[in-house]
Coordinates of N, CA and C in Angstrom, one line a residue:
X1 N 0.8 -1.2 0.0 CA 0.0 0.0 0.0 C 0.9 1.2 0.0
X2 N 0.8 2.0 -1.1 CA 1.6 3.3 -1.1 C 0.8 4.4 -1.7
X3 N 1.3 5.6 -1.6 CA 0.6 6.8 -2.2 C 1.4 7.4 -3.3
X4 N 2.3 6.7 -3.9 CA 3.1 7.3 -5.0 C 2.2 7.9 -6.1
X5 N 2.5 9.2 -6.3 CA 1.7 9.8 -7.4 C 0.3 10.3 -7.1
X6 N -0.2 10.0 -5.9 CA -1.5 10.4 -5.5 C -1.6 11.9 -5.2
X7 N -2.7 12.4 -5.4 CA -3.0 13.9 -5.2 C -3.7 14.0 -3.9
X8 N -3.2 14.7 -2.9 CA -3.7 14.8 -1.6 C -3.9 16.2 -1.1
X9 N -5.0 16.5 -0.4 CA -5.2 17.8 0.3 C -5.2 17.5 1.8
X10 N -4.4 18.3 2.5 CA -4.4 18.2 4.0 C -4.7 19.6 4.5
X11 N -5.8 19.8 5.1 CA -6.1 21.1 5.6 C -5.5 21.4 7.0
X12 N -5.2 22.6 7.3 CA -4.5 23.0 8.5 C -3.2 22.3 8.6
X13 N -2.4 22.3 7.5 CA -1.2 21.5 7.5 C 0.1 22.3 7.5
X14 N 0.0 23.6 7.7 CA 1.3 24.3 7.8 C 2.1 24.0 9.0
X15 N 1.4 23.3 10.0 CA 2.1 23.0 11.2 C 1.4 21.8 11.9
X16 N 2.0 21.3 13.0 CA 1.3 20.4 13.9 C 1.0 19.0 13.2
X17 N -0.1 18.4 13.6 CA -0.5 17.1 13.1 C -0.6 17.1 11.6
X18 N -1.2 18.2 11.0 CA -1.4 18.2 9.6 C -0.1 18.2 8.8
X19 N 0.9 18.9 9.3 CA 2.2 18.9 8.7 C 2.9 17.5 8.8
X20 N 2.7 16.8 9.9 CA 3.2 15.5 10.0 C 2.6 14.5 9.1
X21 N 1.3 14.7 8.8 CA 0.6 13.8 7.9 C 1.1 14.1 6.5
X22 N 1.2 15.4 6.1 CA 1.8 15.8 4.8 C 3.2 15.2 4.6
X23 N 4.0 15.3 5.6 CA 5.4 14.8 5.5 C 5.4 13.3 5.3
X24 N 4.5 12.6 6.0 CA 4.4 11.1 5.8 C 4.0 10.8 4.4
X25 N 3.0 11.5 3.9 CA 2.5 11.3 2.5 C 3.6 11.6 1.5
X26 N 4.3 12.7 1.6 CA 5.3 13.1 0.7 C 6.5 12.1 0.7
X27 N 6.8 11.6 1.9 CA 7.8 10.6 2.0 C 7.5 9.3 1.3
X28 N 6.2 9.1 1.0 CA 5.7 7.9 0.3 C 5.5 8.2 -1.2
X29 N 5.9 9.4 -1.6 CA 5.8 9.8 -3.0 C 4.5 10.5 -3.5
X30 N 3.7 10.9 -2.5 CA 2.5 11.6 -2.8 C 2.7 13.1 -3.2
X31 N 1.8 13.7 -3.9 CA 1.7 15.1 -4.1 C 0.7 15.7 -3.1
X32 N 1.1 16.7 -2.3 CA 0.3 17.2 -1.2 C 0.1 18.7 -1.3
X33 N -1.2 19.1 -1.2 CA -1.6 20.5 -1.1 C -1.6 20.8 0.4
X34 N -0.7 21.7 0.8 CA -0.7 22.3 2.2 C -1.8 23.4 2.2
X35 N -3.0 23.0 2.6 CA -4.1 23.9 2.6 C -4.2 24.6 4.0
X36 N -4.0 25.9 4.1 CA -4.0 26.5 5.4 C -4.6 27.9 5.2
X37 N -5.0 28.5 6.3 CA -5.6 29.8 6.4 C -4.5 30.8 6.0
X38 N -3.2 30.5 6.4 CA -2.1 31.4 6.2 C -1.3 31.0 5.0
X39 N -1.4 31.7 3.9 CA -0.8 31.3 2.6 C 0.7 31.3 2.8
X40 N 1.3 32.3 3.4 CA 2.8 32.3 3.6 C 3.3 31.1 4.3
X41 N 2.6 30.7 5.4 CA 3.0 29.5 6.1 C 2.8 28.3 5.3
X42 N 1.7 28.2 4.6 CA 1.5 27.0 3.7 C 2.6 26.9 2.7
X43 N 3.0 28.0 2.1 CA 4.0 27.9 1.0 C 5.4 27.6 1.6
X44 N 5.7 28.1 2.8 CA 6.9 27.8 3.5 C 7.0 26.3 3.8
X45 N 5.9 25.7 4.3 CA 5.9 24.3 4.6 C 6.0 23.5 3.4
X46 N 5.3 23.9 2.3 CA 5.3 23.2 1.1 C 6.8 23.1 0.5
X47 N 7.5 24.2 0.6 CA 8.8 24.3 0.2 C 9.7 23.4 1.0
X48 N 9.5 23.4 2.3 CA 10.3 22.5 3.2 C 10.1 21.1 2.9
X49 N 8.9 20.6 2.7 CA 8.6 19.2 2.5 C 8.9 18.8 1.1
X50 N 8.8 19.6 0.1 CA 9.2 19.3 -1.2 C 10.7 19.0 -1.2
X51 N 11.5 19.8 -0.5 CA 12.9 19.5 -0.4 C 13.3 18.2 0.2
X52 N 12.4 17.7 1.1 CA 12.6 16.4 1.7 C 12.3 15.3 0.7
X53 N 11.2 15.5 -0.1 CA 10.8 14.5 -1.2 C 10.5 13.1 -0.6
X54 N 10.3 12.2 -1.5 CA 10.4 12.3 -3.0 C 9.1 12.9 -3.6
X55 N 8.0 13.0 -2.9 CA 6.8 13.7 -3.4 C 7.0 15.2 -3.4
X56 N 6.0 15.9 -3.8 CA 6.0 17.3 -3.9 C 4.8 17.9 -3.2
X57 N 4.9 19.2 -2.9 CA 3.9 19.9 -2.2 C 3.7 21.3 -2.8
X58 N 2.5 21.8 -2.7 CA 2.2 23.2 -3.0 C 1.4 23.8 -1.8
X59 N 1.6 25.1 -1.7 CA 0.8 25.8 -0.6 C -0.5 26.4 -1.2
X60 N -1.6 26.2 -0.5 CA -2.9 26.6 -1.0 C -3.6 27.4 0.2
X61 N -4.0 28.6 -0.1 CA -4.8 29.4 0.9 C -6.2 28.8 1.0
X62 N -6.6 28.5 2.2 CA -8.0 28.0 2.3 C -8.6 28.2 3.7
X63 N -9.7 29.0 3.7 CA -10.5 29.1 4.9 C -11.6 28.1 4.8
X64 N -11.5 27.0 5.6 CA -12.4 25.9 5.4 C -13.9 26.2 5.7
X65 N -14.1 27.4 6.3 CA -15.5 27.8 6.6 C -16.1 28.6 5.5
X66 N -15.4 28.8 4.4 CA -15.8 29.7 3.3 C -15.9 28.8 2.1
X67 N -17.2 28.6 1.6 CA -17.4 27.6 0.5 C -16.6 28.1 -0.7
X68 N -16.6 29.4 -1.1 CA -15.9 29.8 -2.3 C -14.4 29.6 -2.1
X69 N -13.9 29.8 -0.9 CA -12.4 29.6 -0.7 C -12.1 28.1 -0.8
X70 N -12.9 27.3 -0.3 CA -12.7 25.8 -0.4 C -12.7 25.4 -1.8
X71 N -13.8 25.8 -2.6 CA -13.9 25.4 -4.0 C -12.7 25.9 -4.8
X72 N -12.3 27.1 -4.5 CA -11.1 27.7 -5.3 C -9.9 26.9 -5.0
X73 N -9.7 26.5 -3.7 CA -8.5 25.7 -3.4 C -8.5 24.4 -4.0
X74 N -9.6 23.7 -3.9 CA -9.7 22.4 -4.5 C -9.5 22.5 -6.1
X75 N -10.1 23.5 -6.7 CA -9.9 23.7 -8.1 C -8.4 23.9 -8.5
X76 N -7.7 24.6 -7.6 CA -6.3 24.8 -7.9 C -5.5 23.5 -7.8
X77 N -5.9 22.6 -6.9 CA -5.2 21.3 -6.8 C -5.5 20.4 -8.0
X78 N -6.8 20.5 -8.4 CA -7.2 19.7 -9.6 C -6.5 20.2 -10.8
X79 N -6.4 21.5 -11.0 CA -5.6 22.1 -12.1 C -4.2 21.7 -12.1
X80 N -3.6 21.5 -10.9 CA -2.2 21.2 -10.8 C -1.9 19.8 -11.0
X81 N -2.7 18.9 -10.4 CA -2.4 17.4 -10.5 C -3.5 16.6 -11.1
X82 N -4.5 17.2 -11.6 CA -5.5 16.4 -12.4 C -6.7 15.8 -11.6
X83 N -6.6 15.9 -10.3 CA -7.7 15.3 -9.5 C -7.3 15.4 -8.0
X84 N -8.2 14.7 -7.2 CA -8.0 14.6 -5.7 C -8.2 13.2 -5.3
X85 N -7.2 12.5 -4.8 CA -7.3 11.1 -4.4 C -7.5 11.0 -2.9
X86 N -7.0 11.9 -2.1 CA -7.1 11.9 -0.6 C -7.4 13.2 -0.1
X87 N -8.4 13.3 0.8 CA -8.7 14.5 1.6 C -8.5 14.2 3.0
X88 N -7.7 15.0 3.7 CA -7.6 14.9 5.2 C -8.1 16.2 5.7
X89 N -9.3 16.2 6.3 CA -9.9 17.4 6.9 C -9.4 17.5 8.4
X90 N -8.3 18.3 8.5 CA -7.6 18.3 9.8 C -7.7 19.7 10.5
X91 N -8.1 20.7 9.8 CA -8.1 22.1 10.4 C -9.0 22.1 11.6
X92 N -8.5 22.7 12.7 CA -9.3 22.8 13.9 C -8.7 23.8 14.9
X93 N -9.5 24.2 15.8 CA -9.1 25.0 16.9 C -9.7 24.5 18.2
X94 N -9.3 25.1 19.3 CA -9.9 24.7 20.6 C -10.3 26.0 21.4
X95 N -11.5 26.0 21.9 CA -12.0 27.1 22.8 C -12.7 26.4 23.9
X96 N -12.3 26.8 25.1 CA -12.9 26.1 26.3 C -13.6 27.1 27.2
X97 N -14.8 26.7 27.6 CA -15.7 27.4 28.6 C -16.7 26.5 29.2
X98 N -17.1 26.7 30.4 CA -18.3 26.0 30.9 C -19.5 26.3 30.0
X99 N -20.4 25.3 29.9 CA -21.5 25.5 29.0 C -22.3 26.8 29.2
X100 N -22.5 27.1 30.5 CA -23.3 28.3 30.8 C -22.6 29.6 30.5
X101 N -21.3 29.5 30.3 CA -20.5 30.7 30.0 C -20.0 30.7 28.5
X102 N -20.4 29.7 27.7 CA -19.9 29.6 26.4 C -20.5 30.7 25.5
X103 N -19.8 31.6 25.0 CA -20.3 32.6 24.1 C -20.8 32.0 22.8
X104 N -22.0 32.3 22.4 CA -22.7 31.7 21.2 C -21.8 31.9 20.0
X105 N -21.2 33.0 19.8 CA -20.4 33.3 18.7 C -19.2 32.3 18.6
X106 N -18.6 32.0 19.8 CA -17.5 31.1 19.8 C -17.9 29.7 19.6
X107 N -19.1 29.3 20.1 CA -19.7 28.0 19.8 C -19.8 27.8 18.3
X108 N -20.4 28.8 17.6 CA -20.6 28.7 16.2 C -19.3 28.7 15.4
X109 N -18.3 29.4 15.9 CA -17.0 29.4 15.3 C -16.4 28.0 15.3
X110 N -16.5 27.4 16.5 CA -15.9 26.0 16.7 C -16.6 25.0 15.7
X111 N -17.9 25.0 15.7 CA -18.6 24.1 14.8 C -18.4 24.4 13.4
X112 N -18.2 25.6 13.0 CA -18.0 26.0 11.6 C -16.6 25.4 11.2
X113 N -15.6 25.6 12.0 CA -14.3 25.1 11.5 C -14.2 23.6 11.5
X114 N -14.7 22.9 12.5 CA -14.6 21.5 12.5 C -15.6 20.8 11.7
X115 N -16.9 21.2 11.8 CA -18.0 20.4 11.0 C -18.2 21.0 9.6
X116 N -18.4 22.3 9.6 CA -18.6 23.0 8.2 C -17.4 22.7 7.4
X117 N -16.2 22.8 8.0 CA -15.0 22.6 7.2 C -14.9 21.2 6.6
X118 N -15.3 20.2 7.4 CA -15.3 18.8 6.9 C -16.3 18.6 5.8
X119 N -17.5 19.2 6.0 CA -18.5 19.1 5.0 C -18.1 19.8 3.7
X120 N -17.7 21.0 3.8 CA -17.4 21.8 2.6 C -16.2 21.2 1.8
X121 N -15.2 20.8 2.5 CA -14.1 20.2 1.8 C -14.5 18.8 1.1
X122 N -15.3 18.0 1.9 CA -15.7 16.8 1.3 C -16.6 17.0 0.1
X123 N -17.5 18.0 0.2 CA -18.4 18.3 -0.9 C -17.7 18.7 -2.2
X124 N -16.6 19.4 -2.0 CA -15.8 19.9 -3.1 C -14.9 18.8 -3.7
X125 N -14.5 17.9 -2.9 CA -13.6 16.8 -3.4 C -14.3 15.6 -3.9
X126 N -15.4 15.3 -3.4 CA -16.1 14.0 -3.7 C -16.4 13.9 -5.2
X127 N -16.8 14.9 -5.9 CA -17.1 14.8 -7.4 C -15.9 14.3 -8.1
X128 N -14.7 14.8 -7.7 CA -13.5 14.4 -8.4 C -13.1 13.0 -8.1
X129 N -13.3 12.6 -6.8 CA -13.1 11.2 -6.5 C -14.1 10.2 -7.2
X130 N -15.3 10.6 -7.2 CA -16.3 9.8 -7.9 C -16.0 9.6 -9.4
X131 N -15.5 10.7 -10.0 CA -15.2 10.6 -11.4 C -14.0 9.7 -11.6
X132 N -13.1 9.6 -10.7 CA -11.9 8.7 -10.8 C -12.2 7.3 -10.4
X133 N -13.3 7.1 -9.6 CA -13.7 5.8 -9.2 C -13.0 5.3 -8.0
X134 N -12.3 6.3 -7.2 CA -11.6 5.9 -6.0 C -11.3 7.1 -5.2
X135 N -11.0 6.9 -3.9 CA -10.6 8.1 -3.1 C -10.8 7.7 -1.6
X136 N -10.2 8.6 -0.8 CA -10.2 8.4 0.6 C -10.4 9.7 1.3
X137 N -11.5 9.8 2.1 CA -11.8 11.0 2.9 C -11.5 10.6 4.4
X138 N -10.7 11.5 5.0 CA -10.2 11.2 6.4 C -10.5 12.5 7.2
X139 N -11.2 12.3 8.3 CA -11.5 13.3 9.2 C -10.7 13.2 10.5
X140 N -10.2 14.4 11.0 CA -9.5 14.4 12.2 C -10.5 14.5 13.4
X141 N -10.8 13.4 13.9 CA -11.7 13.4 15.1 C -10.8 13.5 16.4
X142 N -11.2 12.8 17.4 CA -10.5 12.9 18.7 C -11.0 11.8 19.6
X143 N -10.3 11.5 20.6 CA -10.9 10.7 21.7 C -12.2 11.4 22.1
X144 N -12.3 12.7 21.9 CA -13.5 13.4 22.2 C -14.6 13.2 21.2
X145 N -14.4 12.3 20.2 CA -15.4 11.8 19.4 C -16.2 10.7 20.1
X146 N -15.5 10.2 21.1 CA -16.1 9.0 21.9 C -16.4 9.4 23.3
X147 N -15.7 10.4 23.8 CA -15.7 10.7 25.3 C -16.0 12.2 25.4
X148 N -16.2 12.6 26.7 CA -16.4 14.0 26.9 C -15.5 14.5 28.1
X149 N -15.2 15.8 28.0 CA -14.4 16.4 29.1 C -15.1 17.7 29.5
X150 N -14.9 18.1 30.7 CA -15.4 19.4 31.1 C -14.9 20.6 30.2
X151 N -15.6 21.6 30.0 CA -15.3 22.8 29.3 C -15.2 22.7 27.8
X152 N -15.4 21.5 27.3 CA -15.2 21.3 25.8 C -16.5 21.0 25.1
X153 N -17.6 21.6 25.5 CA -18.9 21.3 24.9 C -18.9 21.4 23.3
X154 N -18.4 22.5 22.8 CA -18.4 22.7 21.4 C -17.5 21.7 20.7
X155 N -16.3 21.5 21.2 CA -15.3 20.6 20.6 C -15.8 19.2 20.6
X156 N -16.4 18.7 21.7 CA -16.9 17.4 21.9 C -18.1 17.2 20.9
X157 N -19.0 18.2 20.8 CA -20.1 18.1 19.9 C -19.6 18.0 18.5
X158 N -18.6 18.8 18.1 CA -18.1 18.8 16.7 C -17.5 17.4 16.4
X159 N -16.6 17.0 17.3 CA -15.9 15.7 17.1 C -16.8 14.5 17.0
X160 N -17.9 14.5 17.8 CA -18.9 13.5 17.7 C -19.6 13.5 16.3
X161 N -19.9 14.7 15.9 CA -20.5 14.9 14.6 C -19.8 14.4 13.4
X162 N -18.4 14.4 13.5 CA -17.6 13.9 12.4 C -17.8 12.4 12.2
X163 N -18.1 11.7 13.2 CA -18.3 10.3 13.1 C -19.6 10.0 12.2
X164 N -20.6 10.8 12.4 CA -21.8 10.6 11.6 C -21.6 11.0 10.1
X165 N -20.9 12.1 9.9 CA -20.7 12.5 8.5 C -19.8 11.5 7.8
X166 N -18.8 11.0 8.5 CA -17.9 10.0 7.8 C -18.7 8.7 7.4
X167 N -19.6 8.3 8.3 CA -20.3 7.1 8.0 C -21.3 7.3 6.8
X168 N -21.9 8.5 6.7 CA -22.7 8.8 5.6 C -21.9 8.8 4.3
X169 N -20.8 9.4 4.3 CA -19.9 9.4 3.1 C -19.5 8.0 2.8
X170 N -19.2 7.2 3.8 CA -18.8 5.8 3.5 C -19.9 5.1 2.8
X171 N -21.1 5.3 3.2 CA -22.2 4.6 2.5 C -22.5 5.1 1.1
X172 N -22.5 6.5 1.0 CA -22.7 7.1 -0.3 C -21.6 6.8 -1.3
X173 N -20.4 6.8 -0.8 CA -19.2 6.7 -1.6 C -18.8 5.3 -2.0
X174 N -19.4 4.3 -1.4 CA -19.0 2.9 -1.6 C -19.1 2.5 -3.1
X175 N -20.2 2.9 -3.7 CA -20.4 2.6 -5.1 C -19.4 3.2 -6.1
X176 N -18.7 4.3 -5.6 CA -17.7 5.0 -6.4 C -16.3 4.7 -5.9
X177 N -16.1 3.7 -5.1 CA -14.8 3.3 -4.6 C -14.2 4.3 -3.6
X178 N -15.0 5.1 -3.0 CA -14.5 6.1 -2.1 C -14.8 5.7 -0.6
X179 N -13.7 5.8 0.2 CA -13.8 5.4 1.6 C -13.8 6.6 2.5
X180 N -14.3 6.5 3.7 CA -14.3 7.6 4.6 C -14.1 7.1 6.0
X181 N -13.1 7.6 6.7 CA -12.8 7.2 8.1 C -12.4 8.3 9.0
X182 N -12.3 8.1 10.3 CA -12.0 9.1 11.3 C -10.8 8.7 12.1
X183 N -9.9 9.5 12.3 CA -8.8 9.3 13.2 C -9.1 10.0 14.6
X184 N -9.0 9.3 15.7 CA -9.3 9.8 17.0 C -8.1 9.8 17.9
X185 N -7.3 10.8 17.8 CA -6.1 10.9 18.7 C -6.5 11.3 20.1
X186 N -5.6 10.9 21.0 CA -5.6 11.4 22.4 C -4.9 12.7 22.4
X187 N -4.4 13.1 23.5 CA -3.7 14.4 23.6 C -2.3 14.3 22.9
X188 N -2.2 15.1 21.9 CA -1.0 15.2 21.1 C -0.3 16.5 21.5
X189 N 1.0 16.5 21.8 CA 1.8 17.6 22.2 C 2.0 18.6 21.0
X190 N 1.0 19.4 20.7 CA 1.1 20.4 19.7 C 0.9 21.8 20.3
X191 N 1.1 22.8 19.6 CA 0.9 24.2 20.1 C -0.6 24.3 20.6
X192 N -1.5 23.7 19.9 CA -2.9 23.7 20.3 C -3.1 23.2 21.7
X193 N -2.5 22.0 22.0 CA -2.7 21.4 23.3 C -1.9 22.2 24.3
X194 N -0.7 22.7 24.0 CA 0.1 23.4 24.9 C -0.6 24.7 25.4
X195 N -1.4 25.3 24.5 CA -2.2 26.5 24.9 C -3.4 26.1 25.8
X196 N -3.8 24.9 25.7 CA -4.9 24.5 26.6 C -4.5 24.3 28.0
X197 N -3.3 24.0 28.3 CA -2.8 23.7 29.6 C -3.0 24.8 30.6
X198 N -2.5 26.0 30.3 CA -2.8 27.2 31.2 C -4.3 27.6 31.3
X199 N -5.0 27.4 30.1 CA -6.4 27.8 30.1 C -7.2 26.9 31.0
X200 N -6.9 25.6 31.0 CA -7.7 24.7 31.8 C -7.3 24.8 33.3
X201 N -6.0 25.1 33.5 CA -5.5 25.3 34.9 C -6.3 26.5 35.5
X202 N -6.4 27.5 34.7 CA -7.2 28.7 35.2 C -8.6 28.4 35.4
X203 N -9.3 27.8 34.4 CA -10.7 27.6 34.5 C -11.1 26.5 35.6
X204 N -10.2 25.5 35.8 CA -10.5 24.5 36.8 C -9.9 24.8 38.2
X205 N -9.1 25.8 38.3 CA -8.5 26.1 39.6 C -7.5 25.1 40.1
X206 N -6.7 24.5 39.1 CA -5.7 23.6 39.5 C -4.4 24.0 38.8
X207 N -3.3 23.3 39.2 CA -2.0 23.6 38.6 C -1.9 23.1 37.2
X208 N -0.9 23.6 36.4 CA -0.7 23.1 35.1 C -0.2 21.7 35.1
X209 N 0.6 21.4 36.1 CA 1.1 20.0 36.3 C -0.1 19.0 36.5
X210 N -1.1 19.5 37.2 CA -2.3 18.6 37.5 C -3.1 18.5 36.2
X211 N -3.1 19.5 35.4 CA -3.8 19.5 34.1 C -3.2 18.4 33.2
X212 N -1.9 18.4 33.1 CA -1.2 17.4 32.3 C -1.4 16.0 32.9
X213 N -1.0 15.8 34.2 CA -1.0 14.5 34.7 C -2.3 13.9 35.0
X214 N -3.3 14.7 35.3 CA -4.6 14.2 35.7 C -5.7 14.3 34.6
X215 N -5.8 15.5 34.0 CA -6.8 15.8 33.0 C -6.5 15.2 31.7
X216 N -5.2 15.4 31.3 CA -4.8 15.0 29.9 C -4.3 13.5 29.9
X217 N -3.4 13.1 30.8 CA -2.8 11.8 30.6 C -3.1 10.9 31.7
X218 N -4.0 11.3 32.6 CA -4.4 10.4 33.7 C -5.0 9.1 33.3
X219 N -5.7 9.1 32.2 CA -6.3 7.8 31.8 C -5.5 7.0 30.8
X220 N -4.3 7.4 30.5 CA -3.5 6.6 29.6 C -2.8 5.4 30.3
X221 N -2.3 4.5 29.6 CA -1.6 3.3 30.2 C -0.2 3.6 30.6
X222 N 0.4 4.7 30.1 CA 1.8 5.0 30.3 C 2.2 6.4 30.6
X223 N 1.1 7.3 30.7 CA 1.3 8.7 31.0 C 2.1 9.4 29.9
X224 N 1.9 9.0 28.7 CA 2.6 9.5 27.5 C 1.7 10.3 26.6
X225 N 2.2 11.4 26.0 CA 1.4 12.0 25.0 C 1.5 11.2 23.7
X226 N 0.4 11.2 22.9 CA 0.5 10.7 21.5 C 1.3 11.7 20.7
X227 N 2.1 11.1 19.7 CA 2.9 12.0 18.9 C 2.3 12.3 17.5
X228 N 2.7 13.3 16.9 CA 2.2 13.6 15.5 C 2.5 12.5 14.6
X229 N 3.7 11.9 14.8 CA 4.1 10.7 13.9 C 3.1 9.6 14.1
X230 N 2.7 9.3 15.3 CA 1.7 8.2 15.5 C 0.4 8.5 14.7
X231 N -0.1 9.7 14.8 CA -1.3 10.0 14.0 C -1.0 10.0 12.5
X232 N 0.1 10.4 12.1 CA 0.4 10.4 10.6 C 0.4 8.9 10.1
X233 N 0.9 8.0 10.9 CA 0.9 6.6 10.4 C -0.5 6.1 10.2
X234 N -1.5 6.4 11.1 CA -2.9 6.0 10.9 C -3.4 6.7 9.6
X235 N -3.1 8.0 9.5 CA -3.6 8.7 8.3 C -3.0 8.1 7.0
X236 N -1.8 7.5 7.1 CA -1.3 6.8 5.9 C -2.1 5.5 5.6
X237 N -2.3 4.8 6.7 CA -3.1 3.6 6.6 C -4.5 3.8 5.9
X238 N -5.2 4.8 6.4 CA -6.5 5.1 5.9 C -6.4 5.6 4.4
X239 N -5.4 6.3 4.1 CA -5.3 6.9 2.7 C -4.9 5.8 1.8
X240 N -4.0 4.9 2.2 CA -3.5 3.9 1.2 C -4.2 2.6 1.2
X241 N -5.1 2.3 2.1 CA -5.8 1.0 2.2 C -6.6 0.9 0.9
X242 N -6.5 -0.3 0.2 CA -7.0 -0.4 -1.2 C -8.4 -0.7 -1.4
X243 N -9.2 -1.1 -0.4 CA -10.5 -1.6 -0.6 C -11.5 -1.0 0.4
X244 N -12.8 -1.2 0.1 CA -13.9 -0.8 1.0 C -14.0 -1.6 2.3
X245 N -13.1 -2.5 2.5 CA -13.1 -3.3 3.7 C -12.8 -2.4 4.9
X246 N -12.1 -1.3 4.7 CA -11.9 -0.3 5.8 C -12.5 1.0 5.5
X247 N -13.8 1.1 5.8 CA -14.5 2.4 5.6 C -15.6 2.5 6.6
X248 N -15.9 3.8 6.9 CA -16.9 4.1 7.9 C -16.4 3.8 9.4
X249 N -15.1 3.7 9.6 CA -14.6 3.3 10.8 C -13.9 4.5 11.5
X250 N -13.6 4.3 12.8 CA -12.8 5.3 13.5 C -11.7 4.5 14.3
X251 N -10.5 5.1 14.3 CA -9.4 4.5 15.0 C -8.8 5.4 16.0
X252 N -8.7 4.9 17.3 CA -8.3 5.7 18.4 C -6.8 5.5 18.6
X253 N -6.1 6.6 18.7 CA -4.6 6.6 18.9 C -4.4 7.4 20.2
X254 N -4.4 6.8 21.3 CA -4.4 7.5 22.6 C -3.7 6.9 23.8
X255 N -2.7 6.0 23.5 CA -2.0 5.4 24.6 C -3.0 4.7 25.6
X256 N -4.1 4.2 25.0 CA -5.0 3.5 25.9 C -6.0 4.3 26.7
X257 N -6.0 5.7 26.5 CA -6.8 6.6 27.3 C -8.3 6.1 27.1
X258 N -8.7 5.9 25.9 CA -10.0 5.4 25.6 C -9.9 4.1 24.8
X259 N -10.6 3.0 25.2 CA -10.6 1.7 24.6 C -12.0 1.3 24.2
X260 N -12.1 0.6 23.1 CA -13.4 0.1 22.7 C -13.3 -1.2 21.9

C-alpha cells in the first residue's frame, strides 16, 4: 500500500498534526496540497517538505468555513495534479468554557471550523473522487469523538458529529470506490494542546502539572502524549488502504486513554 503519485489535500497542515501527515505522505511519493488559512506559512511548509521529497507539495490558501475559498483551493489542486485522491480534513481550533458561559459566537466558530470545514471540503472533493472511481476521505476526530471532558462542549459536539458525517460518506461513496474514516487521537503535544494547559488550569483552579498528569494523561496506560508521527501513520493507513473493507470506521490513537 503506497501513495506514490496520489494527489492529496491536507487542511490545517502548515504545522502540527497536519504537517506530520503531509510529511508522511510526501515521504511515500504523494503530491500534497498544504491547505492553510495562512498562505505564507502554507508555502513555506510546502517548500520545506518538497525539499525532503520524494513527493512534492504546494501551498494553498484555504479558509475551510468559506465555501468559495474551499472550492477555489480544490480547483487549484485539480488544475495542478488532475484530481484529488485523498482529503484529510484536519483544520481545527480549541476554545474552552463551561456550557453556561460559552459565548454563542465562539460556539458557532468552533462548529464551523470542525464540522462545516469537513462538510465543505468533502463536498468539493467528492465529485473528483467519484469521477476517478476511487478516493479516501479522512476526518481528524479525537478521543472526544467518543468521550467528553469538562469545558469542551463545542469541541466534543463537533468531534462526535464527524463520526456521523464520515459514516454517511462511507455509504454514499462505496459505489464509487470512495472510503471515509476518522482518526481519533488522544492528547498530542502540539501548540494547540500546549495552549490548553494554562487555560484549563485557570478555569479548573488547578496547577498546570495537574492538568497534564490528571486531566490529559491520567487515563493513559503509560502517561505519555500521543505523537504527531503516531497520528500520521494512521492517516497513511486510511489513505493507502486499497478496498472498502476499511470504511466508515474510527481508529483511536491515545495510549489506551479510551478503549473500545
